[in-house]
PDB file of C-alpha atoms in Angstrom:
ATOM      1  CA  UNK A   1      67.816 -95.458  19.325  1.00 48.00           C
ATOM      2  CA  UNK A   2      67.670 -99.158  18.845  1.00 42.00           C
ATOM      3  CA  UNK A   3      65.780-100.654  15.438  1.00 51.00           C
ATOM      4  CA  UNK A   4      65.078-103.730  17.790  1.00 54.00           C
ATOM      5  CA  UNK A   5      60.840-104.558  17.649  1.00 63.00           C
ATOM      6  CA  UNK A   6      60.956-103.289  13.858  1.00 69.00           C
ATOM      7  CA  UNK A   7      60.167-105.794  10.390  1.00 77.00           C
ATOM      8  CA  UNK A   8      62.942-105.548   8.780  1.00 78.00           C
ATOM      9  CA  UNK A   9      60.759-103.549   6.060  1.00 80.00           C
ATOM     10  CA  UNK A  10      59.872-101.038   8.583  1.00 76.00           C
ATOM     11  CA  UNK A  11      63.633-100.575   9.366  1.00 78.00           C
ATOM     12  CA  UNK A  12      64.544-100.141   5.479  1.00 89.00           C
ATOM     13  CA  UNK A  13      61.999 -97.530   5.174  1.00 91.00           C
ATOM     14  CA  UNK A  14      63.879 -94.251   4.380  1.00 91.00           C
ATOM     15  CA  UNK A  15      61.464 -92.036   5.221  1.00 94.00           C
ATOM     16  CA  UNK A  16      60.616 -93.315   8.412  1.00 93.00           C
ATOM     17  CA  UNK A  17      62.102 -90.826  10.892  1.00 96.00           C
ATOM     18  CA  UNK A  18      60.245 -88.229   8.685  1.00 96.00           C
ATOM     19  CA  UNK A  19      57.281 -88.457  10.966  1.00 96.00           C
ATOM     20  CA  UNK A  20      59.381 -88.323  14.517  1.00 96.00           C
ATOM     21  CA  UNK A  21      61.279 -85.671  13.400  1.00 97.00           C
ATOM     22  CA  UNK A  22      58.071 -83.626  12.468  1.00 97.00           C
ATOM     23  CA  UNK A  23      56.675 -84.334  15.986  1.00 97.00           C
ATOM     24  CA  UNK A  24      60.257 -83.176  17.586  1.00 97.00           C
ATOM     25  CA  UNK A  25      59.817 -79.996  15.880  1.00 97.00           C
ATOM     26  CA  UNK A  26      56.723 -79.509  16.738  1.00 97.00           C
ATOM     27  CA  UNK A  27      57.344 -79.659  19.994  1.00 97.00           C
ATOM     28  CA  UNK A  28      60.524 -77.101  19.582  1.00 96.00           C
ATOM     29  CA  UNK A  29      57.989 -74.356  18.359  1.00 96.00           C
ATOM     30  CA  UNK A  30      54.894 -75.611  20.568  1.00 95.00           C
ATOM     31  CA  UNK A  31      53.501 -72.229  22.368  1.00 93.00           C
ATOM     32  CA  UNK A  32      55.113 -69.769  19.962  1.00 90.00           C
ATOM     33  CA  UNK A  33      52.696 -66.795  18.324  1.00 89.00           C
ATOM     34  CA  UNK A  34      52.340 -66.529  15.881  1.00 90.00           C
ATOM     35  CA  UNK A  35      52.140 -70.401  15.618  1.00 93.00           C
ATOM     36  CA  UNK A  36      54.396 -72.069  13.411  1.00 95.00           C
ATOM     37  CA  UNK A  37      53.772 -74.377  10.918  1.00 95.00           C
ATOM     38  CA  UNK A  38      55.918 -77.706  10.649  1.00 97.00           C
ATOM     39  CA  UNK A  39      55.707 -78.810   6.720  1.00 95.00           C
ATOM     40  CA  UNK A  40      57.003 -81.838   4.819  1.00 95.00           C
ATOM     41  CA  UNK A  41      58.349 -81.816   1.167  1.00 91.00           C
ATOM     42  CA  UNK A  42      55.093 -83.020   0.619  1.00 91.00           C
ATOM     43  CA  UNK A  43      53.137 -80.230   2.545  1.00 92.00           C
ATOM     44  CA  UNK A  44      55.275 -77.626   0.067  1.00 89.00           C
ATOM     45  CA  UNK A  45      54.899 -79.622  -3.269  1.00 89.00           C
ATOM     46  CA  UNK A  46      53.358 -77.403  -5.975  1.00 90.00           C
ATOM     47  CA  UNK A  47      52.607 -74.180  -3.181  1.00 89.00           C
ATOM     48  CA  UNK A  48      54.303 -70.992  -4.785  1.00 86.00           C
ATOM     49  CA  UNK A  49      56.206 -68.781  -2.534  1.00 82.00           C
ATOM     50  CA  UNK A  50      54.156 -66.215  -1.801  1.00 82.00           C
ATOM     51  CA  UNK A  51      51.034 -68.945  -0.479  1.00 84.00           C
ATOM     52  CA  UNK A  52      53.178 -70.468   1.842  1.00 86.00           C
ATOM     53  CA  UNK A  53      52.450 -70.813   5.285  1.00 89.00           C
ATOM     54  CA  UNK A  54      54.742 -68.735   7.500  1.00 90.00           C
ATOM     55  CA  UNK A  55      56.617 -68.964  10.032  1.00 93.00           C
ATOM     56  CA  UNK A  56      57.580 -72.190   9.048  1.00 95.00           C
ATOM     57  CA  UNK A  57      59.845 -74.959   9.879  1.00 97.00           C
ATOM     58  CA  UNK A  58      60.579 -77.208   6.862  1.00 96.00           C
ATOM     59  CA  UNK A  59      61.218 -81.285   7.539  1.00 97.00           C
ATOM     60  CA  UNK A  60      63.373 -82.454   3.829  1.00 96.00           C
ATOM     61  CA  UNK A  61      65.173 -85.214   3.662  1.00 97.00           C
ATOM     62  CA  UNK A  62      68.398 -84.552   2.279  1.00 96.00           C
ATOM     63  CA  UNK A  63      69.987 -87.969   1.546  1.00 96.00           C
ATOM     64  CA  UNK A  64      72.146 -90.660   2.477  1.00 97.00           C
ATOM     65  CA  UNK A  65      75.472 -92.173   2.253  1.00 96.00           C
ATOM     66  CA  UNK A  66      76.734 -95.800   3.249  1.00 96.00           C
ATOM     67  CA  UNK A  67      79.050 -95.495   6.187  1.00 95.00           C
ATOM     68  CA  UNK A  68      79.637 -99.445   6.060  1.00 94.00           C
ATOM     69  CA  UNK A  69      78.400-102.147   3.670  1.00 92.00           C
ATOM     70  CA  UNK A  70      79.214-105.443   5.773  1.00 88.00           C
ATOM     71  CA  UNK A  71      77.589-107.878   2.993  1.00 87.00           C
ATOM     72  CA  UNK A  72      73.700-108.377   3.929  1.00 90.00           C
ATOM     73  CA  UNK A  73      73.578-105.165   6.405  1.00 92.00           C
ATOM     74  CA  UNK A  74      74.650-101.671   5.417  1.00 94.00           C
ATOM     75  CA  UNK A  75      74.929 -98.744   7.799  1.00 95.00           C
ATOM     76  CA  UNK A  76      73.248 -95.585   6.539  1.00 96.00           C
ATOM     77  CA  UNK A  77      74.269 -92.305   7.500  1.00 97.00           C
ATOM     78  CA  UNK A  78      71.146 -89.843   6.788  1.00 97.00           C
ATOM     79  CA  UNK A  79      70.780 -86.190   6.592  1.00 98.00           C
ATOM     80  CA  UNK A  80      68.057 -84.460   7.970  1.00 98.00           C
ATOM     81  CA  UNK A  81      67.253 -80.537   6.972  1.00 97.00           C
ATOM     82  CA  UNK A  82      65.009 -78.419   9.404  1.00 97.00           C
ATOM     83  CA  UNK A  83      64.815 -75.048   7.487  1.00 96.00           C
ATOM     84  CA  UNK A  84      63.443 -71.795   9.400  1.00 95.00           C
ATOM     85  CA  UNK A  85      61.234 -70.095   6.905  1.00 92.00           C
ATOM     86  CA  UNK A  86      59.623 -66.781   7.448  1.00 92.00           C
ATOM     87  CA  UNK A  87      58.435 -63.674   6.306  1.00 85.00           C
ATOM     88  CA  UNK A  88      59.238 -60.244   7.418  1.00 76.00           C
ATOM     89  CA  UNK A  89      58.913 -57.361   4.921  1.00 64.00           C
ATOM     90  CA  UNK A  90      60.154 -54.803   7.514  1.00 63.00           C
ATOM     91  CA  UNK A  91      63.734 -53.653   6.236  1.00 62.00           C
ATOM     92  CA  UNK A  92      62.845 -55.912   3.426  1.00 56.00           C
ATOM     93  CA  UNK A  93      65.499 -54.027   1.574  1.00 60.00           C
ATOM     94  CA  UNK A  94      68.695 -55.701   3.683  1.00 59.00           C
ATOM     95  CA  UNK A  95      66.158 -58.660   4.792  1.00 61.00           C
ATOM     96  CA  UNK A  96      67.818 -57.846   8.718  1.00 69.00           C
ATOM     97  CA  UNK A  97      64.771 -58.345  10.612  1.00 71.00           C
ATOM     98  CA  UNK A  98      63.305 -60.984   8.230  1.00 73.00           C
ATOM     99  CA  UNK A  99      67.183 -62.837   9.355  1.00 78.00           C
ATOM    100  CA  UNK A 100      66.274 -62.371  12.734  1.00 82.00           C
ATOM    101  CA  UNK A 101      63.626 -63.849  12.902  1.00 84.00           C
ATOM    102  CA  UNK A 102      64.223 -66.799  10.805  1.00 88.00           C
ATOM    103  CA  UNK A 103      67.491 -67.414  13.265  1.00 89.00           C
ATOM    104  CA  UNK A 104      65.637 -67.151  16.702  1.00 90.00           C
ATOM    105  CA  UNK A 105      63.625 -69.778  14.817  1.00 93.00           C
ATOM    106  CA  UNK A 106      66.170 -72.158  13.841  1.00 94.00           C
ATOM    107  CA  UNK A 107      67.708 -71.978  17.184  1.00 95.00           C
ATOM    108  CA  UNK A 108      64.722 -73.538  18.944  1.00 95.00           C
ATOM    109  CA  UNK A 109      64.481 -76.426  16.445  1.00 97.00           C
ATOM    110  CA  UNK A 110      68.455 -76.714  16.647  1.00 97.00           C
ATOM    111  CA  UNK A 111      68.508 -76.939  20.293  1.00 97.00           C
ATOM    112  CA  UNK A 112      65.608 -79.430  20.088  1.00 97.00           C
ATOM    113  CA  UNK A 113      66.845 -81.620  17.442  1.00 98.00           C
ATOM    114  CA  UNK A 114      70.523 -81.812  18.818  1.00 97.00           C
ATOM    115  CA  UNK A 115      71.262 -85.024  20.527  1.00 98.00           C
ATOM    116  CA  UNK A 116      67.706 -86.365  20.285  1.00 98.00           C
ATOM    117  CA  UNK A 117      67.401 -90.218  20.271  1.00 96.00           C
ATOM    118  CA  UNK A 118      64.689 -91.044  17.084  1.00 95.00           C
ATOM    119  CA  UNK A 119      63.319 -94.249  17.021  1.00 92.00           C
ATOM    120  CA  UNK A 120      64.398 -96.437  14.064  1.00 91.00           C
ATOM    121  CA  UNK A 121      67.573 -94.460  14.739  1.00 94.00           C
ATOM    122  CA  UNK A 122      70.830 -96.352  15.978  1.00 94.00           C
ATOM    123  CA  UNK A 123      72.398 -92.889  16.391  1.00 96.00           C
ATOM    124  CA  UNK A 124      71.482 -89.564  18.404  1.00 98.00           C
ATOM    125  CA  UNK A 125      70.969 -86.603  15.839  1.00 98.00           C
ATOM    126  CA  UNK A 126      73.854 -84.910  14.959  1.00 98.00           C
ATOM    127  CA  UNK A 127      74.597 -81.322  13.775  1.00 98.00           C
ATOM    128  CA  UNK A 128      75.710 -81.061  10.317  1.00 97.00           C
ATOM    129  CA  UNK A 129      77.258 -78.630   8.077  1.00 97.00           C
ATOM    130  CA  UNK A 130      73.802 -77.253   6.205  1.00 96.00           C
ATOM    131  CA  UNK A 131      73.308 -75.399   2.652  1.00 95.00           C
ATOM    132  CA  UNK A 132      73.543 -72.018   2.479  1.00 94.00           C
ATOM    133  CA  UNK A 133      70.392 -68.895   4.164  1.00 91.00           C
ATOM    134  CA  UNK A 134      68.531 -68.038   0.966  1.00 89.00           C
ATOM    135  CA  UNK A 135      66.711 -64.633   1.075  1.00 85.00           C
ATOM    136  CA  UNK A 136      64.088 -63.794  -1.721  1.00 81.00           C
ATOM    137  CA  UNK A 137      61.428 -60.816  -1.065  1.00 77.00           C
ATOM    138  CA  UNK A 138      61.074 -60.641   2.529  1.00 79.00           C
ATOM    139  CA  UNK A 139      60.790 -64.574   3.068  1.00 85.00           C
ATOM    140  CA  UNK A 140      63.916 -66.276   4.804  1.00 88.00           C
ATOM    141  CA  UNK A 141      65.546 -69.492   4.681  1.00 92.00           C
ATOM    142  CA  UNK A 142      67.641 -70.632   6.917  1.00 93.00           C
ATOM    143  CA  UNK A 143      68.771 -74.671   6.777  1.00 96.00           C
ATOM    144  CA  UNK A 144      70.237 -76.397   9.806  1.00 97.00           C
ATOM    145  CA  UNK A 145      71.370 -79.707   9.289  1.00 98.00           C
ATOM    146  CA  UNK A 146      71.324 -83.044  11.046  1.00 98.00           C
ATOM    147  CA  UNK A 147      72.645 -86.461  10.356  1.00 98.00           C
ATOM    148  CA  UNK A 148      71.555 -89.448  11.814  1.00 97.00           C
ATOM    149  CA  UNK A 149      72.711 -93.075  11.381  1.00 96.00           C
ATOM    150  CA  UNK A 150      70.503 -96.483  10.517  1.00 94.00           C
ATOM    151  CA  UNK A 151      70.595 -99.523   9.554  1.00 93.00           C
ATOM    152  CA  UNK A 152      69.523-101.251   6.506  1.00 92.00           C
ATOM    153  CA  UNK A 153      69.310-104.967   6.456  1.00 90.00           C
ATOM    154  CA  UNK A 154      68.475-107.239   3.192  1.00 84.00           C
ATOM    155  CA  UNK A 155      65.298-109.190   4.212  1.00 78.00           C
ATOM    156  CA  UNK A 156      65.898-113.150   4.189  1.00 74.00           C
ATOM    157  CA  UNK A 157      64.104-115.951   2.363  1.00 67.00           C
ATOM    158  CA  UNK A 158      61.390-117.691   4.549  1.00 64.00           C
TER     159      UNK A 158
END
């Protein structure tokens, strides 16, 4: 959980649990059929709804705030979304099984994610309160949310 063996720019670099937290879902879904895809923002830019790949876990970053500025090192308090994204067009009226399965989902990342060390991290992942399930034609979204604390450190002259 420690930054310790990073450059300083490596350390600053907000998007670098991205690629950890990809590989702990992964993990969470490993074995499952039909397989699950684990997608970045960048993975879903510019893909319309109906060509996504599902079942799906989503990785977005979801922002920051500053937990402590102490002059020339600032603690960063991250959030993390993993969203469960599938599609089920049985009782695609009420979107129940469609719910279902999206929730079984999220529970495998959740249980995954929650209390994992990250390296670059000087926190263990936390659950957060998430934005709201979104239904829309038989696909289902449901966010779970995770924040996780680093530090950011202003580099010094050589």
């Amino acid at each position: 959980m420690s930054t310790s063996g990073q450059t300083v720019e490596q350390s600053n670099n907000f998007m670098a649990l991205e690629p950890r937290l990809v590989e702990l879902a992964r993990s969470a879904v490993e074995g499952m059929s039909p397989a699950v895809h684990v997608l970045t923002a960048s993975d879903l830019s510019g893909v319309s709804e109906n060509a996504q790949h599902t079942p799906a876990v989503h990785i977005v970053y979801g922002g920051y705030r500053v937990v402590a500025d102490l002059g020339m090192t600032v603690k960063l308090e991250h959030t993390w979304l993993a969203v469960a994204a599938v599609r089920n067009v049985a009782k695609a009226r009420s979107g129940a099984a469609a719910r279902q399965d999206a929730g079984l989902l999220l529970g495998r990342v959740a249980e995954v994610f929650l209390g994992a060390s990250v390296q670059g991290a000087t926190t263990a992942l936390a659950m957060a309160t998430p934005p709201g399930a979104r239904y829309s034609a038989g696909f289902q979204y449901i966010p779970s949310a995770f924040k996780v604390e680093t530090i950011f450190r202003k580099k010094q002259p050589q």
